[in-house]
XYZ file of C-alpha atoms in Angstrom:
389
model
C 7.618 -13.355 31.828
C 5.155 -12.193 29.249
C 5.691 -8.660 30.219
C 9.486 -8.962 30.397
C 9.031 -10.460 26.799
C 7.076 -7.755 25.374
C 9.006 -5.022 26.769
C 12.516 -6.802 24.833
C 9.793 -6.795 21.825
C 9.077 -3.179 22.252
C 12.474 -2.338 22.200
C 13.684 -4.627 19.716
C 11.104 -2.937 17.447
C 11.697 0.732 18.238
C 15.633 -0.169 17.243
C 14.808 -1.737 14.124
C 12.340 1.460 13.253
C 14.925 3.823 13.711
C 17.568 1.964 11.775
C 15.540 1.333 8.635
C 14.685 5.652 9.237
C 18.219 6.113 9.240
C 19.106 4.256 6.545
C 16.669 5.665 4.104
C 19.043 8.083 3.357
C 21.893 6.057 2.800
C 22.926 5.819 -0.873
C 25.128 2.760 -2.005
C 27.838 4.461 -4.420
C 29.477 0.677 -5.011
C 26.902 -0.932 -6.100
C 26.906 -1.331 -10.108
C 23.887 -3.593 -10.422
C 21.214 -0.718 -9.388
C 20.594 2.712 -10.884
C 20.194 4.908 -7.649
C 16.708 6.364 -8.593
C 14.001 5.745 -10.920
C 12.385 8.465 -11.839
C 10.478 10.985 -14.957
C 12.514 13.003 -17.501
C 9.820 16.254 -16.379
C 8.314 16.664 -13.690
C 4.788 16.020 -12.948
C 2.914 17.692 -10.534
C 3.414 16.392 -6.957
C 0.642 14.791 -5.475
C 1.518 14.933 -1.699
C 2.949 18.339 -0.851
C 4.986 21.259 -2.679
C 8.866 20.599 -3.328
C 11.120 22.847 -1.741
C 12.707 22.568 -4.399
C 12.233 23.917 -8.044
C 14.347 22.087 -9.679
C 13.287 18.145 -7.515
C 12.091 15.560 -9.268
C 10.334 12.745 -7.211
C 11.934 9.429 -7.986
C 12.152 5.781 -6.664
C 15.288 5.240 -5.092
C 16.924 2.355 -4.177
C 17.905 1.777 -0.367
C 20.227 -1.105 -0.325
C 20.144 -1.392 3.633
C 16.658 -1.704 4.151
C 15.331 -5.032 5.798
C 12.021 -5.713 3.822
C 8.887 -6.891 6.063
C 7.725 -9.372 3.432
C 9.222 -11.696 0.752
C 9.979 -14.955 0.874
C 6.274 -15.601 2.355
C 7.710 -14.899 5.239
C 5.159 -12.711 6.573
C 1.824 -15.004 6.766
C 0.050 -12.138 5.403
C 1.294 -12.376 1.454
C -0.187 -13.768 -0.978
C 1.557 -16.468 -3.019
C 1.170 -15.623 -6.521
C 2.598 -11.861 -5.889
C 5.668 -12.983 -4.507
C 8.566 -14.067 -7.369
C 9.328 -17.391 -5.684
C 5.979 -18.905 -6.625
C 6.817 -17.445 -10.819
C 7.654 -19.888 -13.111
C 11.411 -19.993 -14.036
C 11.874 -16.863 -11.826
C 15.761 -16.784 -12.355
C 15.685 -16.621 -15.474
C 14.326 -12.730 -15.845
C 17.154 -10.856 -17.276
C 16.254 -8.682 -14.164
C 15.912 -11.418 -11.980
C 18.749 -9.851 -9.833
C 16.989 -6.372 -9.398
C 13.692 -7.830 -8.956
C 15.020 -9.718 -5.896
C 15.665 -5.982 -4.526
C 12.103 -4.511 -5.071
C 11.116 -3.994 -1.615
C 14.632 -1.756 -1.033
C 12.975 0.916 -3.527
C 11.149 3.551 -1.526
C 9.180 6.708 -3.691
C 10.182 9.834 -2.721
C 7.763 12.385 -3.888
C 9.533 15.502 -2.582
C 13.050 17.353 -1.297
C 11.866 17.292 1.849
C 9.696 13.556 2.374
C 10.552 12.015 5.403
C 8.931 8.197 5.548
C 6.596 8.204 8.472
C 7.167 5.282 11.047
C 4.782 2.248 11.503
C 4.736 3.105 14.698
C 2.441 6.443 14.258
C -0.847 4.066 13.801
C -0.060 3.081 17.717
C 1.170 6.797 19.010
C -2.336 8.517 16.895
C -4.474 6.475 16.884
C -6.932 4.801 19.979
C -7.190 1.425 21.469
C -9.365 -0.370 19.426
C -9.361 1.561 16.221
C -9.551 0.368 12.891
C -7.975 0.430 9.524
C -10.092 -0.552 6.887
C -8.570 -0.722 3.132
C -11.654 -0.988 0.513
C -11.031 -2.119 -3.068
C -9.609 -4.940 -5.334
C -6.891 -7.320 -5.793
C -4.419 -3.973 -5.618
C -6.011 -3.096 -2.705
C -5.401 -6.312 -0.879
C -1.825 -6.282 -1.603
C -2.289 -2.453 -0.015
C -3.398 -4.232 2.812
C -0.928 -6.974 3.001
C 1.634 -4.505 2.891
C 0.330 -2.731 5.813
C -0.440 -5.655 7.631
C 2.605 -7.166 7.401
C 4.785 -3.895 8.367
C 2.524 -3.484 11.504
C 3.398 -7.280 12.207
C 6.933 -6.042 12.093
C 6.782 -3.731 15.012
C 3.690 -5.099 17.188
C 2.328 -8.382 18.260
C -0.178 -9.890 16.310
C -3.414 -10.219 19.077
C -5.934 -12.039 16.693
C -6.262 -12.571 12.801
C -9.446 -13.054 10.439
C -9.689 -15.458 8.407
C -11.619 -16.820 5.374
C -12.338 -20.357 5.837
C -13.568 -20.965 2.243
C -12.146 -24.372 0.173
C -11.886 -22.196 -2.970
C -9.371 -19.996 -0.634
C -7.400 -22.605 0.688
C -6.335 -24.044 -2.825
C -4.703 -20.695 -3.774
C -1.912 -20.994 -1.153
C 0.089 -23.949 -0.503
C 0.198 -22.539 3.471
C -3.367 -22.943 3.273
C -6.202 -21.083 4.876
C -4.283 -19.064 7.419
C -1.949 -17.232 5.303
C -2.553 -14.772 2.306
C -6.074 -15.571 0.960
C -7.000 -17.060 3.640
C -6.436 -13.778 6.204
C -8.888 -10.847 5.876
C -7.735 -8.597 9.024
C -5.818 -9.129 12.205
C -5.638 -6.990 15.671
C -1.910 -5.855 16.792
C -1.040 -5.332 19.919
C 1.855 -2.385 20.662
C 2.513 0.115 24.015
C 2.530 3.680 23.723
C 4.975 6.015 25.207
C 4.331 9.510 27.145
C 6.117 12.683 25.838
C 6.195 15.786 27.445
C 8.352 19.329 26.695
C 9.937 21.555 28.870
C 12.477 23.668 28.302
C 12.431 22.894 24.408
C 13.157 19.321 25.886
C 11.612 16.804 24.718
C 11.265 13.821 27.613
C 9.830 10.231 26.711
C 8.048 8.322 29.583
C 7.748 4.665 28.536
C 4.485 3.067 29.766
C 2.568 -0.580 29.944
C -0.375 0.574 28.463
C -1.908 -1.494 25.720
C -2.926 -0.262 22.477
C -4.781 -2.441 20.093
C -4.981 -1.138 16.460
C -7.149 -3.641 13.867
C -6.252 -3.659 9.445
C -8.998 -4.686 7.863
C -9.450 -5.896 3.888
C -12.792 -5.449 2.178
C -13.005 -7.216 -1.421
C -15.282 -5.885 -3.620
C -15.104 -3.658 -6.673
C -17.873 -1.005 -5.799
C -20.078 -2.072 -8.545
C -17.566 -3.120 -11.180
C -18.359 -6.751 -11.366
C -20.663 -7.542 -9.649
C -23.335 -4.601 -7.940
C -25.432 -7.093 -6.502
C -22.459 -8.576 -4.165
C -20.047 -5.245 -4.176
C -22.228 -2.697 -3.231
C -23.850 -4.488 0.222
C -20.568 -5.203 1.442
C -19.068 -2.064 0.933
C -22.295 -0.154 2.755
C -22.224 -2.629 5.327
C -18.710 -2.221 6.162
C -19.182 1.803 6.213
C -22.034 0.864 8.604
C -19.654 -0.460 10.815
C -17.007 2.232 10.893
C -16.782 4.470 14.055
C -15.049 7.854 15.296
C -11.271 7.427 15.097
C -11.040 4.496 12.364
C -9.373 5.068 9.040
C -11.154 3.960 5.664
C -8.953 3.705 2.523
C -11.101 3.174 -0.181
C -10.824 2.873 -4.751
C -12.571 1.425 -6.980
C -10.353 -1.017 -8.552
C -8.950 -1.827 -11.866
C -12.000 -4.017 -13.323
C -13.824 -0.607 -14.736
C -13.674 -0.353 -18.633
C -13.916 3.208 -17.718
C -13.979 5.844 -14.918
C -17.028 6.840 -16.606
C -18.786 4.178 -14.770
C -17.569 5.171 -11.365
C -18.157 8.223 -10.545
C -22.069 7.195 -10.901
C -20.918 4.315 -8.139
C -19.172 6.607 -6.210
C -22.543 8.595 -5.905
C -24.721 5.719 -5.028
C -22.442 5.428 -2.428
C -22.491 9.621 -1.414
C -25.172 8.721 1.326
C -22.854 5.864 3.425
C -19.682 8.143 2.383
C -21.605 11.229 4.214
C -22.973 9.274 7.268
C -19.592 7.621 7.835
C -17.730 10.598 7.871
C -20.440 11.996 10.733
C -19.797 9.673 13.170
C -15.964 10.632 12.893
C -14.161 7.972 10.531
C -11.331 9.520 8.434
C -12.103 8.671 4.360
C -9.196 7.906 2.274
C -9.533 7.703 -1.426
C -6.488 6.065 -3.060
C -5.919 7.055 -6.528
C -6.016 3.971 -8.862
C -2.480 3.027 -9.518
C -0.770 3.032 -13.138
C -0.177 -0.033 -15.148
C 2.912 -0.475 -17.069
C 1.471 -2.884 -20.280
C 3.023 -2.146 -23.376
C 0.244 -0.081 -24.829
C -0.618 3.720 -24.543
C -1.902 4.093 -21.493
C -0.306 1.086 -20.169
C -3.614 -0.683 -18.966
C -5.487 -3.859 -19.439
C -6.987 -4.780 -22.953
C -8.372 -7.261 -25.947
C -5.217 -6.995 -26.885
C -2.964 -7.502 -23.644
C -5.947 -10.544 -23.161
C -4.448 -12.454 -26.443
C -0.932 -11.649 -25.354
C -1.579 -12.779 -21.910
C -2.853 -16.353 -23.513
C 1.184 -16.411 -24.831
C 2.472 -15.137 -21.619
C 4.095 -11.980 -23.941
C 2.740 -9.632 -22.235
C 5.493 -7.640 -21.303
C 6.353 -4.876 -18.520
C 7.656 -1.906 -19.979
C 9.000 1.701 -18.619
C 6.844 4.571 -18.133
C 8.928 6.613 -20.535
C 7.180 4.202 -23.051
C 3.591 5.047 -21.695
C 1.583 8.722 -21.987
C 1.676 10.002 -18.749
C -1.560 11.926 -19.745
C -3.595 8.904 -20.841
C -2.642 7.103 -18.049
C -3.682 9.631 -15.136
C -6.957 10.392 -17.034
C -7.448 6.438 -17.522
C -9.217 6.134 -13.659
C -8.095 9.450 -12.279
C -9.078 12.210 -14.267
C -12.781 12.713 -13.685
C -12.631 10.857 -10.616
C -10.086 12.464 -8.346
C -11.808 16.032 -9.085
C -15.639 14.420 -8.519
C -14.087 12.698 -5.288
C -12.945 16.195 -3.806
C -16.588 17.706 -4.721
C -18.206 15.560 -2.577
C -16.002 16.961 0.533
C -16.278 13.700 2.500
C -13.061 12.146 1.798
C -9.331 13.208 1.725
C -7.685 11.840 -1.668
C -4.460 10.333 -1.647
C -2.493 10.936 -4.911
C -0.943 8.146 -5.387
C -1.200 7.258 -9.228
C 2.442 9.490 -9.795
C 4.614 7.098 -8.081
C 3.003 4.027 -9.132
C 3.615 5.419 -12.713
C 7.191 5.997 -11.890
C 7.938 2.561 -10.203
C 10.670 0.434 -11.737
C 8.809 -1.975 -14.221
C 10.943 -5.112 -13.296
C 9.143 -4.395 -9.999
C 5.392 -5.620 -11.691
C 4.722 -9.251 -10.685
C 5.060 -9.695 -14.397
C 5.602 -13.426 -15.629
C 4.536 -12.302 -19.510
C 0.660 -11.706 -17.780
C 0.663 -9.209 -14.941
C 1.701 -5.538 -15.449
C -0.763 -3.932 -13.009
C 0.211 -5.990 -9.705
C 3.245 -5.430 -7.839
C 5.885 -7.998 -7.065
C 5.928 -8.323 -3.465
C 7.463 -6.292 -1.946
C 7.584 -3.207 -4.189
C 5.317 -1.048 -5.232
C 2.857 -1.227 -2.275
C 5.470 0.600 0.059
C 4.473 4.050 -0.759
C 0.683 3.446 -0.934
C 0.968 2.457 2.786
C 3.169 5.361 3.578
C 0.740 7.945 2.217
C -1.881 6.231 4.721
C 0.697 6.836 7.931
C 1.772 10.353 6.732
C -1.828 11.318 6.677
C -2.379 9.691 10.090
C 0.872 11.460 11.052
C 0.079 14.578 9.846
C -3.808 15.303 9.895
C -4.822 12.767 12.806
């Protein structure tokens, strides 16, 4: 029975997959309430690949037939005070009707992107592998993200969880939900493809495949050294051939000028990881969309905050060059000097997101409103494990 169950799983799940593929490319012409993409007057250069086209610029676009994987808390992965049910007087947004849509926006960076399927982590990588996303608050909504899209096409094995009291007070589910979870195992089946004849035959197979996502708090050295740094090395410590490390440093730095000289107290674990065969991520540090220059935390945004006033505004409002160099601009380059990890440049399409898609609230201008902006910084993690793995 339990085999006859997954196998109607399986195939429930490969369906879904390859309707949400081929409805990326739907556009809705009749809908009046959504622009169809969201996207920069000139184009910036393109972090992922070049376009095939000279005259592309990447944009978000809205996909009104995709199914999100989280909202609603219905995955037990989110976290409460991301998602705009738990915002005060929610309905009231004069966007509230577009930021109900958020998770149907998908980034596409160039002419020829083609989202990468969920289901790559289970065909590339091996049983018992991990996924390991390293960083802040962002970073945990990275993970929830990716948690909760693996949840929609596998069977969750075993979960993590953080038994503290403090955790359990900041969702009304309690421990084992949002806070409370800090990694899970899913369990999916792999198929067997073979050519012949430029023919392409799948075999389908009841072989297991266990693939682990794993969240590490901690800020590098931001906040707290003393805590940050021990966990971090101790989780590299723990990484093995095949596993996938996503790491950043967070959005608590009053300057990348104070990172980089984290980065290389860290060179040594970086370096020994990457010998015993872990893939190293680093995930640019995403844009903020505060109504200030750069569009990032400060005193002033504090006082404003204090109000709730803070407000969300376009990137056509913020200096595209002050907010790359904010985090990214010495970083990025001192990351590919030390030739240990593969950098995923990811701050362009958080800059170009829809603002309405922030969690907002007149405070919060740097997190996303899940779902949203999270989407693409989990599909640069499965096009690299697509692509280079």
């Amino acid at each position: 029975q339990q085999q006859q169950h997954d196998d109607h799983r399986r195939h429930h799940h490969h369906h879904a997959i390859n309707s949400i593929n081929t409805t990326n490319n739907t556009h809705n012409t009749h809908n009046k309430n959504f622009s169809q993409t969201h996207s920069h007057g000139s184009r910036i250069s393109s972090s992922s690949s070049s376009s095939s086209s000279s005259s592309f610029v990447p944009s978000w676009e809205y996909k009104p037939l995709i199914e999100p994987y989280t909202g609603n808390l219905t995955c037990m992965f989110e976290v409460a005070h991301h998602n705009l049910e738990s915002l005060d007087n929610y309905t009231s947004h004069p966007k509230y009707e577009d930021r109900t849509n958020c998770g149907k926006w998908r980034y596409r960076p160039t002419s020829d992107w083609v989202p990468p399927s969920p289901l790559v982590v289970f065909d590339k990588l091996s049983h018992g592998s991990t996924i390991y996303i390293m960083g802040d608050s962002v970073s945990r909504q990275h993970f929830v993200d990716l948690a909760c899209l693996m949840a929609s096409v596998s069977r969750i094995v075993s979960v993590d969880r953080n038994w503290g009291d403090q955790i359990a007070a900041v969702d009304r589910r309690g421990v084992v939900a949002g806070y409370g979870l800090t990694g899970a195992t899913f369990r999916s089946y792999y198929n067997v493809s073979s050519s012949k004849n430029n023919e392409t035959t799948t075999t389908p197979t009841n072989t297991k495949k266990d693939i682990c996502v794993k969240f590490v708090d901690g800020n590098i050295g931001a906040l707290n050294p003393k805590l940050s740094r021990p966990r971090f090395i101790q989780s590299l410590s723990k990484v093995r051939k095949g596993d996938v490390v996503v790491l950043n440093a967070g959005l608590h730095y009053k300057s990348q000028e104070h990172i980089v000289p984290d980065l290389d107290y860290m060179k040594p674990h970086l370096s020994s990881a990457r010998e015993r065969g872990a893939r190293l991520l680093w995930r640019e540090t995403n844009a903020a969309h505060f109504d200030v220059p750069d569009g990032y935390f400060g005193p002033t945004i504090k006082e404003m905050q204090q109000t709730k006033s803070a407000k969300c505004v376009s990137h056509s409002r913020i200096n595209a060059t002050l907010s790359r160099q904010h985090f990214n601009g010495k970083v990025t380059p001192f990351v590919k000097s030390l030739g240990t990890m593969y950098v995923l440049e990811t701050w362009e399409a958080t800059y170009l997101m829809p603002e309405w898609c922030h969690v907002g609230d007149g405070k919060d201008c740097a997190h996303f409103l899940m779902p949203g902006g999270t989407s693409f910084l989990t599909e640069s993690v499965l096009k690299y494990i697509e692509e280079e793995m």
